[in-house]
Each structure stands twice: as structure tokens, then as C-alpha cells.
């Protein structure tokens, strides 16, 4: 019998879910006998094999392929399933997900009638009984969009890469040797290569193909250092693939923006030590440096800030780690709580020929809000050759110096470590904000500094990104 669609399902210890998955195929509006189901069993140790064999007794279109050795992931079982498939069109499903009732019929009809290489749908995210359509595809101006190739609309590259929301011509997959890769992101190479090579693609932006179940116990939700490293290694390989295959520069933003957002969201998830972060940043930095040459940018302001600092930093990435920790505090809403506990103290360092050091400092506390006028008595210091003012250490701040004077008059000064200024406020994305006096101060007795300090927060991050300060920082 000639099947219309071959559906490939990798299974491993799936006894809890596989019946529901199979029922979702049996209950399709397409005739069940027109569907070939290939279950590639990756050495399950539970009752998965028994359940499949019992189900297959009553259904000749179910093929059970037990593997001799555990592959350790769905990539190899899917690739094996492709070689066994006999239908002209391929679909994929995970062992714990279910197709919507008309998924096969709608996708099959579209790909056959339009003679395209692939048709892509959307999917629902289901968690604790709540279901929501995953992607809004706000760039798509109609429910159905058809293109001849990816250059007609590179936005197609921003769609989800899950194989189970799509249908493919089998000959197209075999001819181009498109395979799933082992490890993290096994879907990405497969779906992206298909999008780059396809002659004819259709997107059905509001058509949900699958109810994707988010399970809290899933290994994919256990993010730790090793998982992040594996993710970074994958994207290094993905970036190298794009370079080696001379992917057009115009495709890099749609190819990488969402995926780098995904990478950073994972990076910001676990609690990592400084040495672990430095190691991860070493893996990420070459990707970011390459993307910077492609006029790449993040739509997410937090990530754009981190990205711009990382590409100019060096191992052990102290500045990038500070930015990372700052953003993590902002994103967790911990920053506001922490700032309320900070005791505001400013300090001047006095250089009498031995450089700036902690032994020759004067410190004062000041109040939150409003301008502060702080007097520093330096009459006990002789032959002063330099003075430095630190408005607040160990925090990212903006500072407005209203007046900087001595008993002899106004003093000129310059900022140290500032990335620039907005509305007379000097911005310091460093834990060591500094102002250096430029005038001859050998015989002064008193310094008065009038200033206003406030903390850089989420709003200020947006202002920084929308200005040209980071561009100036890079030059």
C-alpha cells in the first residue's frame, strides 16, 4: 500500500505518553490507513516496546524499529526513521506530544496542491492545562504566506525550528542530505537547512499543528553549566556552518537574533560562578564578534547591552561579568531591593606622590535624592599632585556634577570609566566610577563637590541602547 505521509516518532521510556500520541494520529481527519507510523525505539527499559507491539497487532501501518544501542537523543532515531519511510511526505512527532485533529490533512493538502518542498504551521504551548499559540508572526500580513525561496522573505528564518510543526517532501530531504544533529538543538540544523534550500515554502501562521506539552520534570528544563556549554558549542558549530556555506549577510539577523536571545536567556537562567562565566564567555565571544561584522543587534535591550560589552572585553571578562550580574539582578527584580539597602558614600583619593591608595582618602556619607554638597578638608595633606573623586563604588550609576571647586576657585575635571553622558548625567557601567581633577592643586585646603547620583535601572538601559553611546564605546 502507498502511504500519503510517514510520521516518524523517536521513543524512549514512553509508556506514560505513547498511547495518547498514537491516538492523536489515529483520530486524524485524514484516513488513518493513509498514514505510516514509524516508531524508533531507543532501547527503552520500561513497557514501551510491549505497548507499541500490542498497538501494532491491530494496525499494519505501524512500524516498530527497536535500536540495538541507545542513541542518547532523538536525532539518530529520527534519521533512521527517514531512511525507513516509504511515503512521499514526512512529518515528525515527539513521544509525549499530540497532533491536532486536522494536522495531517491540512499540511498534506497544502504541500501537494502547491507542489512546494515544505509547509510550516504553528503550535500550542500547553502547561498545567493552559494552551496558547506559540508564535504571533507579526511580520506576516496574512494567515497564509507562500514564497519561492528564503530570499523572498528572510523572516521565515525566525520561525520555530521544531520539526513536528512542519511537513516535508521526502525526496527533498534525501536529495539534500538534510539530517538531524546529535545533542542540543537537534531540530535547528534540520529545519534551517531545509528553509535555506527549499524551493517553495508555505507558512500557515495561525494553524496549530501540535499541542506541545511543557513538563516541569523534563531534562530540557534542567539548565546548568554543562547544559549552557553544550548550547554554546552547538551555536559555535551553527555559526561556522553559516560562514563555511557563505550564507548571505542579509540572512544573519533573522537567522541569529531569536536564537541568540534564546542562548542568552539560557545563559542568564542558572547561578554560575565567575570562572564558569569566563569559560562560557570565551565560547560565546567569537560568535558575537562575527555577528557584529554582520550589522547584528539584539531587539532585547538587556541582551544588547551585554553583547556590546562582551565583544570588546578580554579574559577573564571582569567587566562582562559585572554587566551580566547587573542585568540578572534587574531581570529578577532583585536590583530595587538591593539598592534600598545601600549606604551612599563618596570618597576622594589624594595623591601626594605615592599614587592613589586607600591610605590617603577622605570619605563622606550622603542622602538619597536631591543634590548633595560635600566638603572635603585636605589641609593636612602637603604637596598634593592629584585628586580623584569616586561618587559611589560597587554600583552602576549616573552622576551629575553641578560644581567642583576648591578654596581657590572652580576646578576642571574629567570622567574616568564613563561610557558617556545623557542629559548632563555621566553614565558609569562599572563598579569604579571616577572623576579626575585636572588643575594644579598643590596648595589647596578645601574641596567642595555638588553632585547628584542615581542608579542605572531598566529605563536607563533603554536610554543607553537608544543613544549612540555604545557605538562610541566600540570605536
CSV table of C-alpha atoms in Angstrom, one decimal:
chain,number,residue,atom,x,y,z
A,1,UNK,CA,0.0,0.0,0.0
A,2,UNK,CA,1.2,3.5,-0.8
A,3,UNK,CA,1.0,5.8,2.2
A,4,UNK,CA,0.5,9.6,1.9
A,5,UNK,CA,2.5,10.6,4.9
A,6,UNK,CA,5.2,8.8,7.0
A,7,UNK,CA,5.2,10.1,10.6
A,8,UNK,CA,8.5,9.4,12.5
A,9,UNK,CA,8.4,9.2,16.3
A,10,UNK,CA,11.6,8.6,18.4
A,11,UNK,CA,10.6,6.8,21.7
A,12,UNK,CA,12.5,6.2,24.9
A,13,UNK,CA,10.7,5.0,28.1
A,14,UNK,CA,7.4,6.5,26.7
A,15,UNK,CA,5.0,4.1,28.4
A,16,UNK,CA,3.2,7.0,30.1
A,17,UNK,CA,2.6,9.0,26.9
A,18,UNK,CA,2.8,7.0,23.8
A,19,UNK,CA,-0.8,5.8,23.7
A,20,UNK,CA,-2.1,9.4,23.7
A,21,UNK,CA,0.4,10.2,21.0
A,22,UNK,CA,-0.7,7.3,18.8
A,23,UNK,CA,-4.4,8.1,19.4
A,24,UNK,CA,-3.9,11.6,18.2
A,25,UNK,CA,-2.7,10.1,14.9
A,26,UNK,CA,-5.5,7.5,14.7
A,27,UNK,CA,-8.1,10.2,15.3
A,28,UNK,CA,-6.9,12.4,12.4
A,29,UNK,CA,-9.4,13.7,9.9
A,30,UNK,CA,-7.2,12.1,7.2
A,31,UNK,CA,-7.8,8.4,6.8
A,32,UNK,CA,-5.6,6.6,9.3
A,33,UNK,CA,-4.7,3.9,6.7
A,34,UNK,CA,-3.1,6.6,4.6
A,35,UNK,CA,-0.5,7.3,7.3
A,36,UNK,CA,2.6,5.3,8.0
A,37,UNK,CA,3.8,5.5,11.6
A,38,UNK,CA,7.5,4.7,12.3
A,39,UNK,CA,8.3,4.3,16.0
A,40,UNK,CA,12.1,4.2,16.5
A,41,UNK,CA,12.6,2.7,20.0
A,42,UNK,CA,15.9,3.9,21.5
A,43,UNK,CA,16.4,0.9,23.9
A,44,UNK,CA,13.5,1.7,26.2
A,45,UNK,CA,13.8,-0.1,29.6
A,46,UNK,CA,10.1,0.2,30.5
A,47,UNK,CA,7.0,-1.2,28.8
A,48,UNK,CA,7.2,1.0,25.7
A,49,UNK,CA,8.0,-1.9,23.4
A,50,UNK,CA,5.1,-4.0,24.7
A,51,UNK,CA,2.7,-1.2,24.3
A,52,UNK,CA,3.8,-0.5,20.7
A,53,UNK,CA,3.7,-4.1,19.7
A,54,UNK,CA,0.2,-4.6,21.1
A,55,UNK,CA,-1.0,-1.5,19.3
A,56,UNK,CA,0.7,-2.7,16.0
A,57,UNK,CA,-1.1,-6.0,16.1
A,58,UNK,CA,-4.3,-4.2,15.0
A,59,UNK,CA,-2.6,-1.7,12.7
A,60,UNK,CA,-0.4,-2.8,9.8
A,61,UNK,CA,0.7,0.8,9.2
A,62,UNK,CA,2.6,0.9,12.5
A,63,UNK,CA,6.3,0.0,12.2
A,64,UNK,CA,8.3,-0.7,15.4
A,65,UNK,CA,12.1,-0.2,14.9
A,66,UNK,CA,14.0,-1.2,18.1
A,67,UNK,CA,17.6,0.0,18.1
A,68,UNK,CA,20.4,-2.2,19.4
A,69,UNK,CA,22.3,0.6,21.1
A,70,UNK,CA,21.0,3.7,22.8
A,71,UNK,CA,21.5,6.8,20.8
A,72,UNK,CA,21.1,9.1,23.7
A,73,UNK,CA,18.7,11.5,22.0
A,74,UNK,CA,16.1,11.8,19.2
A,75,UNK,CA,18.4,12.8,16.4
A,76,UNK,CA,19.7,9.4,15.3
A,77,UNK,CA,16.3,7.7,15.7
A,78,UNK,CA,14.7,10.4,13.5
A,79,UNK,CA,17.4,10.0,10.9
A,80,UNK,CA,16.9,6.2,10.9
A,81,UNK,CA,13.2,6.7,10.6
A,82,UNK,CA,13.7,8.9,7.5
A,83,UNK,CA,15.5,6.0,5.7
A,84,UNK,CA,12.7,3.6,6.5
A,85,UNK,CA,9.9,6.0,5.4
A,86,UNK,CA,8.0,4.9,2.3
A,87,UNK,CA,5.6,7.8,1.8
A,88,UNK,CA,6.4,10.9,-0.4
A,89,UNK,CA,5.9,13.2,2.6
A,90,UNK,CA,7.4,13.3,6.1
A,91,UNK,CA,6.1,14.5,9.4
A,92,UNK,CA,7.6,14.2,12.9
A,93,UNK,CA,6.2,13.9,16.3
A,94,UNK,CA,7.6,13.6,19.8
A,95,UNK,CA,6.6,10.7,22.1
A,96,UNK,CA,4.7,12.9,24.6
A,97,UNK,CA,3.0,15.4,22.2
A,98,UNK,CA,-0.2,15.1,20.2
A,99,UNK,CA,-1.3,16.3,16.8
A,100,UNK,CA,-4.4,18.5,16.4
A,101,UNK,CA,-7.2,16.5,14.7
A,102,UNK,CA,-6.7,18.0,11.2
A,103,UNK,CA,-2.9,18.5,11.3
A,104,UNK,CA,-2.1,15.8,8.8
A,105,UNK,CA,-4.9,16.6,6.3
A,106,UNK,CA,-4.3,20.4,6.3
A,107,UNK,CA,-0.5,20.1,5.9
A,108,UNK,CA,-0.7,17.3,3.3
A,109,UNK,CA,-3.3,19.1,1.2
A,110,UNK,CA,-1.2,22.3,1.2
A,111,UNK,CA,2.1,20.7,0.2
A,112,UNK,CA,0.5,18.5,-2.6
A,113,UNK,CA,-1.7,21.2,-4.1
A,114,UNK,CA,1.1,23.8,-4.1
A,115,UNK,CA,3.9,21.5,-5.0
A,116,UNK,CA,6.3,23.0,-2.5
A,117,UNK,CA,9.2,21.4,-0.5
A,118,UNK,CA,7.8,22.2,2.9
A,119,UNK,CA,4.8,23.6,4.7
A,120,UNK,CA,5.1,25.1,8.2
A,121,UNK,CA,2.5,25.6,10.8
A,122,UNK,CA,2.3,27.0,14.4
A,123,UNK,CA,1.9,25.1,17.6
A,124,UNK,CA,0.3,25.5,21.0
A,125,UNK,CA,2.3,25.6,24.3
A,126,UNK,CA,0.4,23.6,26.9
A,127,UNK,CA,1.3,23.9,30.6
A,128,UNK,CA,-0.9,23.0,33.5
A,129,UNK,CA,-3.9,22.8,31.3
A,130,UNK,CA,-3.4,26.2,29.8
A,131,UNK,CA,-2.9,26.4,26.0
A,132,UNK,CA,-1.5,29.3,24.0
A,133,UNK,CA,-0.4,29.7,20.4
A,134,UNK,CA,3.4,29.9,20.5
A,135,UNK,CA,4.2,32.4,17.7
A,136,UNK,CA,2.4,35.5,16.5
A,137,UNK,CA,4.4,36.0,13.3
A,138,UNK,CA,3.8,39.8,13.5
A,139,UNK,CA,5.7,40.2,10.3
A,140,UNK,CA,3.2,38.0,8.3
A,141,UNK,CA,0.4,40.1,6.8
A,142,UNK,CA,-1.9,37.2,6.1
A,143,UNK,CA,-2.8,33.8,7.5
A,144,UNK,CA,-1.0,32.0,4.7
A,145,UNK,CA,2.2,33.1,3.0
A,146,UNK,CA,3.9,31.4,0.2
A,147,UNK,CA,7.5,32.1,-1.1
A,148,UNK,CA,9.7,30.6,-3.8
A,149,UNK,CA,12.8,30.7,-1.7
A,150,UNK,CA,14.1,32.1,1.6
A,151,UNK,CA,15.4,35.3,0.0
A,152,UNK,CA,11.9,36.3,-0.9
A,153,UNK,CA,11.1,36.7,2.8
A,154,UNK,CA,14.0,36.0,5.2
A,155,UNK,CA,11.6,36.4,8.1
A,156,UNK,CA,10.7,32.7,7.6
A,157,UNK,CA,14.1,32.0,9.3
A,158,UNK,CA,12.7,33.4,12.6
A,159,UNK,CA,10.0,30.8,12.9
A,160,UNK,CA,10.3,27.9,15.4
A,161,UNK,CA,12.5,25.1,14.2
A,162,UNK,CA,10.5,22.2,15.7
A,163,UNK,CA,10.2,19.5,13.1
A,164,UNK,CA,6.8,18.4,14.3
A,165,UNK,CA,5.1,21.6,13.2
A,166,UNK,CA,6.0,21.0,9.5
A,167,UNK,CA,5.6,18.6,6.6
A,168,UNK,CA,8.4,18.0,4.1
A,169,UNK,CA,8.8,16.3,0.7
A,170,UNK,CA,10.8,13.2,1.4
A,171,UNK,CA,12.8,13.4,-1.9
A,172,UNK,CA,13.8,17.0,-1.0
A,173,UNK,CA,15.2,15.8,2.4
A,174,UNK,CA,17.1,12.9,0.9
A,175,UNK,CA,18.4,14.8,-2.1
A,176,UNK,CA,19.9,17.5,0.1
A,177,UNK,CA,21.1,15.0,2.8
A,178,UNK,CA,19.3,17.0,5.5
A,179,UNK,CA,19.7,15.3,8.8
A,180,UNK,CA,19.1,15.9,12.5
A,181,UNK,CA,22.3,16.6,14.5
A,182,UNK,CA,23.0,15.0,17.9
A,183,UNK,CA,22.9,16.9,21.1
A,184,UNK,CA,21.3,20.3,22.0
A,185,UNK,CA,19.4,21.9,19.1
A,186,UNK,CA,19.0,18.8,17.0
A,187,UNK,CA,16.0,20.4,15.2
A,188,UNK,CA,17.8,23.6,14.3
A,189,UNK,CA,20.2,22.4,11.6
A,190,UNK,CA,17.5,20.2,10.1
A,191,UNK,CA,14.8,22.9,9.9
A,192,UNK,CA,17.2,25.8,9.0
A,193,UNK,CA,18.9,23.8,6.2
A,194,UNK,CA,15.5,22.9,4.9
A,195,UNK,CA,14.4,26.6,4.9
A,196,UNK,CA,17.7,27.7,3.2
A,197,UNK,CA,17.5,25.0,0.5
A,198,UNK,CA,13.7,24.7,-0.1
A,199,UNK,CA,12.1,25.7,-3.4
A,200,UNK,CA,8.7,26.6,-2.3
A,201,UNK,CA,7.7,27.2,1.4
A,202,UNK,CA,4.3,27.9,2.9
A,203,UNK,CA,3.6,29.3,6.3
A,204,UNK,CA,0.2,28.8,8.0
A,205,UNK,CA,0.7,31.3,10.8
A,206,UNK,CA,-2.5,30.6,12.8
A,207,UNK,CA,-2.7,26.9,12.2
A,208,UNK,CA,-1.7,24.9,15.3
A,209,UNK,CA,-0.2,21.5,14.3
A,210,UNK,CA,0.7,20.2,17.7
A,211,UNK,CA,-0.1,20.7,21.4
A,212,UNK,CA,3.4,20.9,22.8
A,213,UNK,CA,3.4,19.7,26.4
A,214,UNK,CA,5.7,21.6,28.8
A,215,UNK,CA,6.6,19.2,31.5
A,216,UNK,CA,8.4,20.6,34.5
A,217,UNK,CA,10.3,17.3,35.1
A,218,UNK,CA,11.7,17.4,31.5
A,219,UNK,CA,15.5,17.2,31.3
A,220,UNK,CA,15.4,20.2,28.9
A,221,UNK,CA,14.4,22.4,31.8
A,222,UNK,CA,17.4,21.4,34.0
A,223,UNK,CA,19.8,24.1,32.9
A,224,UNK,CA,23.2,24.0,34.5
A,225,UNK,CA,26.8,24.9,33.5
A,226,UNK,CA,27.3,21.8,31.3
A,227,UNK,CA,24.0,22.4,29.5
A,228,UNK,CA,24.9,26.0,28.8
A,229,UNK,CA,28.4,24.9,27.5
A,230,UNK,CA,26.7,22.3,25.2
A,231,UNK,CA,24.4,25.0,23.9
A,232,UNK,CA,27.3,27.4,23.2
A,233,UNK,CA,29.2,24.7,21.4
A,234,UNK,CA,26.2,24.0,19.2
A,235,UNK,CA,25.8,27.6,18.2
A,236,UNK,CA,29.5,27.8,17.5
A,237,UNK,CA,29.0,24.9,15.1
A,238,UNK,CA,25.9,26.6,13.6
A,239,UNK,CA,27.8,29.9,13.1
A,240,UNK,CA,30.7,28.0,11.4
A,241,UNK,CA,28.2,26.3,9.1
A,242,UNK,CA,26.8,29.6,8.0
A,243,UNK,CA,30.3,31.0,7.4
A,244,UNK,CA,31.6,27.9,5.6
A,245,UNK,CA,28.5,27.8,3.4
A,246,UNK,CA,28.7,31.5,2.6
A,247,UNK,CA,25.2,32.4,3.9
A,248,UNK,CA,24.3,35.8,2.7
A,249,UNK,CA,24.8,38.7,5.2
A,250,UNK,CA,21.2,39.7,4.9
A,251,UNK,CA,20.1,36.4,6.5
A,252,UNK,CA,22.2,36.7,9.7
A,253,UNK,CA,19.8,38.9,11.6
A,254,UNK,CA,16.7,36.7,11.1
A,255,UNK,CA,18.9,33.6,11.5
A,256,UNK,CA,20.6,34.6,14.8
A,257,UNK,CA,18.5,37.3,16.6
A,258,UNK,CA,15.9,35.0,18.1
A,259,UNK,CA,18.4,32.2,18.6
A,260,UNK,CA,21.0,34.3,20.3
A,261,UNK,CA,18.2,35.7,22.5
A,262,UNK,CA,17.4,32.0,23.3
A,263,UNK,CA,21.1,31.3,24.1
A,264,UNK,CA,21.3,34.3,26.4
A,265,UNK,CA,18.0,33.5,28.1
A,266,UNK,CA,19.5,30.1,28.9
A,267,UNK,CA,22.8,31.7,30.0
A,268,UNK,CA,21.0,34.0,32.4
A,269,UNK,CA,19.0,31.2,33.9
A,270,UNK,CA,21.4,29.3,36.2
A,271,UNK,CA,23.5,30.6,39.0
A,272,UNK,CA,27.1,30.4,37.7
A,273,UNK,CA,30.5,31.1,39.3
A,274,UNK,CA,32.8,33.8,37.9
A,275,UNK,CA,35.2,31.1,36.5
A,276,UNK,CA,32.3,29.3,34.8
A,277,UNK,CA,31.0,32.5,33.3
A,278,UNK,CA,34.5,33.4,32.0
A,279,UNK,CA,34.7,29.9,30.3
A,280,UNK,CA,31.3,30.4,28.7
A,281,UNK,CA,32.0,33.9,27.6
A,282,UNK,CA,35.1,32.5,25.8
A,283,UNK,CA,32.8,30.3,23.8
A,284,UNK,CA,30.2,33.0,23.1
A,285,UNK,CA,32.5,35.9,22.3
A,286,UNK,CA,33.8,34.6,18.9
A,287,UNK,CA,30.2,34.2,17.7
A,288,UNK,CA,29.3,37.7,18.8
A,289,UNK,CA,32.4,39.2,17.2
A,290,UNK,CA,31.5,37.5,13.9
A,291,UNK,CA,27.9,38.7,14.2
A,292,UNK,CA,29.0,42.3,14.9
A,293,UNK,CA,30.6,42.3,11.5
A,294,UNK,CA,27.2,41.4,10.0
A,295,UNK,CA,25.5,44.5,11.5
A,296,UNK,CA,23.8,42.3,14.0
A,297,UNK,CA,21.9,43.6,17.0
A,298,UNK,CA,19.5,42.4,19.7
A,299,UNK,CA,15.9,43.6,20.0
A,300,UNK,CA,16.2,42.9,23.7
A,301,UNK,CA,17.9,45.9,25.5
A,302,UNK,CA,19.4,43.9,28.3
A,303,UNK,CA,21.0,41.5,25.8
A,304,UNK,CA,22.2,44.3,23.5
A,305,UNK,CA,24.0,45.9,26.5
A,306,UNK,CA,25.7,42.7,27.5
A,307,UNK,CA,26.5,41.9,23.8
A,308,UNK,CA,28.2,45.3,23.2
A,309,UNK,CA,30.4,44.9,26.3
A,310,UNK,CA,31.3,41.3,25.7
A,311,UNK,CA,32.6,41.8,22.2
A,312,UNK,CA,35.2,44.4,23.5
A,313,UNK,CA,36.2,42.5,26.7
A,314,UNK,CA,39.0,40.2,27.3
A,315,UNK,CA,39.5,37.1,29.5
A,316,UNK,CA,38.7,36.8,32.5
A,317,UNK,CA,35.9,39.1,31.4
A,318,UNK,CA,35.5,41.1,34.6
A,319,UNK,CA,33.5,43.9,33.0
A,320,UNK,CA,31.2,41.5,31.2
A,321,UNK,CA,30.7,39.5,34.4
A,322,UNK,CA,29.7,42.8,36.2
A,323,UNK,CA,27.3,43.6,33.4
A,324,UNK,CA,25.9,40.1,33.5
A,325,UNK,CA,25.3,40.2,37.2
A,326,UNK,CA,23.7,43.6,37.0
A,327,UNK,CA,21.3,42.5,34.2
A,328,UNK,CA,20.5,39.4,36.1
A,329,UNK,CA,19.6,41.5,39.2
A,330,UNK,CA,17.5,43.8,37.0
A,331,UNK,CA,15.6,40.9,35.4
A,332,UNK,CA,14.9,39.2,38.7
A,333,UNK,CA,13.6,42.5,40.3
A,334,UNK,CA,16.3,42.0,42.9
A,335,UNK,CA,18.1,45.2,42.0
A,336,UNK,CA,15.4,47.5,43.5
A,337,UNK,CA,15.5,45.6,46.8
A,338,UNK,CA,19.3,45.7,46.9
A,339,UNK,CA,19.6,49.4,46.2
A,340,UNK,CA,17.4,50.2,49.1
A,341,UNK,CA,19.9,48.7,51.4
A,342,UNK,CA,23.0,50.5,50.0
A,343,UNK,CA,24.6,53.1,52.2
A,344,UNK,CA,25.6,56.0,50.0
A,345,UNK,CA,29.2,57.0,50.4
A,346,UNK,CA,31.5,59.1,48.3
A,347,UNK,CA,35.3,59.3,48.6
A,348,UNK,CA,38.2,61.4,47.4
A,349,UNK,CA,41.6,59.9,46.8
A,350,UNK,CA,44.6,62.2,47.4
A,351,UNK,CA,47.9,61.6,45.6
A,352,UNK,CA,50.9,63.1,47.4
A,353,UNK,CA,53.4,61.4,45.2
A,354,UNK,CA,52.6,57.8,46.0
A,355,UNK,CA,49.7,57.4,43.6
A,356,UNK,CA,46.1,56.9,44.6
A,357,UNK,CA,45.8,54.5,47.5
A,358,UNK,CA,43.3,53.6,50.3
A,359,UNK,CA,45.6,55.1,53.0
A,360,UNK,CA,45.1,58.6,51.6
A,361,UNK,CA,41.3,59.0,51.3
A,362,UNK,CA,38.5,61.0,52.8
A,363,UNK,CA,35.0,59.5,52.8
A,364,UNK,CA,31.6,61.1,53.4
A,365,UNK,CA,28.1,59.7,53.5
A,366,UNK,CA,25.2,61.4,51.7
A,367,UNK,CA,21.5,61.2,51.3
A,368,UNK,CA,19.3,59.7,48.6
A,369,UNK,CA,17.5,62.1,46.3
A,370,UNK,CA,18.4,65.7,45.5
A,371,UNK,CA,21.7,67.4,45.2
A,372,UNK,CA,24.5,66.8,47.7
A,373,UNK,CA,27.1,69.4,48.6
A,374,UNK,CA,30.1,67.6,50.3
A,375,UNK,CA,33.1,69.5,51.7
A,376,UNK,CA,36.4,67.7,51.9
A,377,UNK,CA,39.1,69.2,54.2
A,378,UNK,CA,42.5,68.4,52.6
A,379,UNK,CA,44.6,70.9,54.6
A,380,UNK,CA,46.5,68.1,56.3
A,381,UNK,CA,47.9,66.9,53.0
A,382,UNK,CA,51.1,68.6,51.6
A,383,UNK,CA,52.3,68.7,48.0
A,384,UNK,CA,49.2,67.3,46.5
A,385,UNK,CA,49.8,66.2,42.9
A,386,UNK,CA,46.4,64.6,42.2
A,387,UNK,CA,42.8,64.2,43.4
A,388,UNK,CA,40.2,61.7,42.3
A,389,UNK,CA,36.5,61.7,43.3
A,390,UNK,CA,34.6,58.4,43.5
A,391,UNK,CA,30.8,59.2,43.8
A,392,UNK,CA,29.8,55.7,44.7
A,393,UNK,CA,31.7,52.4,44.4
A,394,UNK,CA,30.5,49.0,43.5
A,395,UNK,CA,27.3,50.1,41.7
A,396,UNK,CA,26.3,51.2,38.2
A,397,UNK,CA,25.3,54.9,38.4
A,398,UNK,CA,24.6,58.1,36.6
A,399,UNK,CA,26.2,61.2,38.1
A,400,UNK,CA,25.7,64.9,37.5
A,401,UNK,CA,28.5,67.1,38.8
A,402,UNK,CA,26.9,70.5,39.5
A,403,UNK,CA,30.0,72.1,40.9
A,404,UNK,CA,33.6,71.1,41.6
A,405,UNK,CA,35.7,73.8,43.3
A,406,UNK,CA,38.5,74.4,45.8
A,407,UNK,CA,39.2,77.3,48.1
A,408,UNK,CA,41.0,78.9,45.1
A,409,UNK,CA,38.0,78.6,42.7
A,410,UNK,CA,36.5,76.3,40.1
A,411,UNK,CA,38.3,73.0,39.2
A,412,UNK,CA,38.3,71.3,35.9
A,413,UNK,CA,38.0,67.6,35.8
A,414,UNK,CA,37.3,64.6,33.5
A,415,UNK,CA,35.4,61.4,34.0
A,416,UNK,CA,37.2,58.0,34.2
A,417,UNK,CA,35.4,54.8,33.2
A,418,UNK,CA,32.3,56.6,32.0
A,419,UNK,CA,30.7,55.4,28.8
A,420,UNK,CA,29.4,58.9,28.0
A,421,UNK,CA,26.6,61.2,29.2
A,422,UNK,CA,22.9,61.8,28.7
A,423,UNK,CA,21.2,65.0,29.8
A,424,UNK,CA,24.3,66.1,31.8
A,425,UNK,CA,24.5,62.8,33.6
A,426,UNK,CA,27.7,60.8,33.3
A,427,UNK,CA,26.9,57.1,32.9
A,428,UNK,CA,29.1,54.5,34.7
A,429,UNK,CA,28.6,50.9,33.8
A,430,UNK,CA,31.5,49.9,36.0
A,431,UNK,CA,31.9,49.3,39.8
A,432,UNK,CA,34.5,52.0,39.9
A,433,UNK,CA,33.1,55.4,38.8
A,434,UNK,CA,35.8,58.1,39.0
A,435,UNK,CA,36.4,61.8,38.3
A,436,UNK,CA,40.0,63.1,38.0
A,437,UNK,CA,40.9,66.7,38.8
A,438,UNK,CA,43.0,68.3,36.0
A,439,UNK,CA,44.2,71.6,37.6
A,440,UNK,CA,47.2,72.4,39.8
A,441,UNK,CA,46.0,71.6,43.3
A,442,UNK,CA,49.3,71.6,45.3
A,443,UNK,CA,48.3,74.2,47.8
A,444,UNK,CA,44.6,73.8,48.2
A,445,UNK,CA,43.0,73.3,51.6
A,446,UNK,CA,39.3,72.5,50.8
A,447,UNK,CA,37.3,70.9,48.0
A,448,UNK,CA,33.5,71.2,47.7
A,449,UNK,CA,31.6,69.0,45.3
A,450,UNK,CA,28.0,69.4,44.4
A,451,UNK,CA,26.5,66.4,42.7
A,452,UNK,CA,23.5,64.2,42.1
A,453,UNK,CA,23.7,60.4,42.0
A,454,UNK,CA,21.0,58.0,40.9
A,455,UNK,CA,21.1,54.3,40.0
A,456,UNK,CA,21.0,52.9,36.5
A,457,UNK,CA,17.8,50.9,36.1
A,458,UNK,CA,15.7,49.3,33.4
A,459,UNK,CA,14.6,52.6,32.0
A,460,UNK,CA,18.2,53.9,31.8
A,461,UNK,CA,19.3,50.7,30.0
A,462,UNK,CA,16.7,51.6,27.3
A,463,UNK,CA,18.0,55.2,27.1
A,464,UNK,CA,21.6,53.9,26.7
A,465,UNK,CA,20.7,51.5,23.9
A,466,UNK,CA,18.6,54.1,22.1
A,467,UNK,CA,21.5,56.6,22.2
A,468,UNK,CA,24.8,56.2,20.3
A,469,UNK,CA,26.9,55.7,23.4
A,470,UNK,CA,27.6,52.1,22.8
A,471,UNK,CA,28.7,52.8,19.3
A,472,UNK,CA,31.1,55.4,20.6
A,473,UNK,CA,32.3,52.9,23.1
A,474,UNK,CA,33.2,50.4,20.3
A,475,UNK,CA,35.2,52.9,18.3
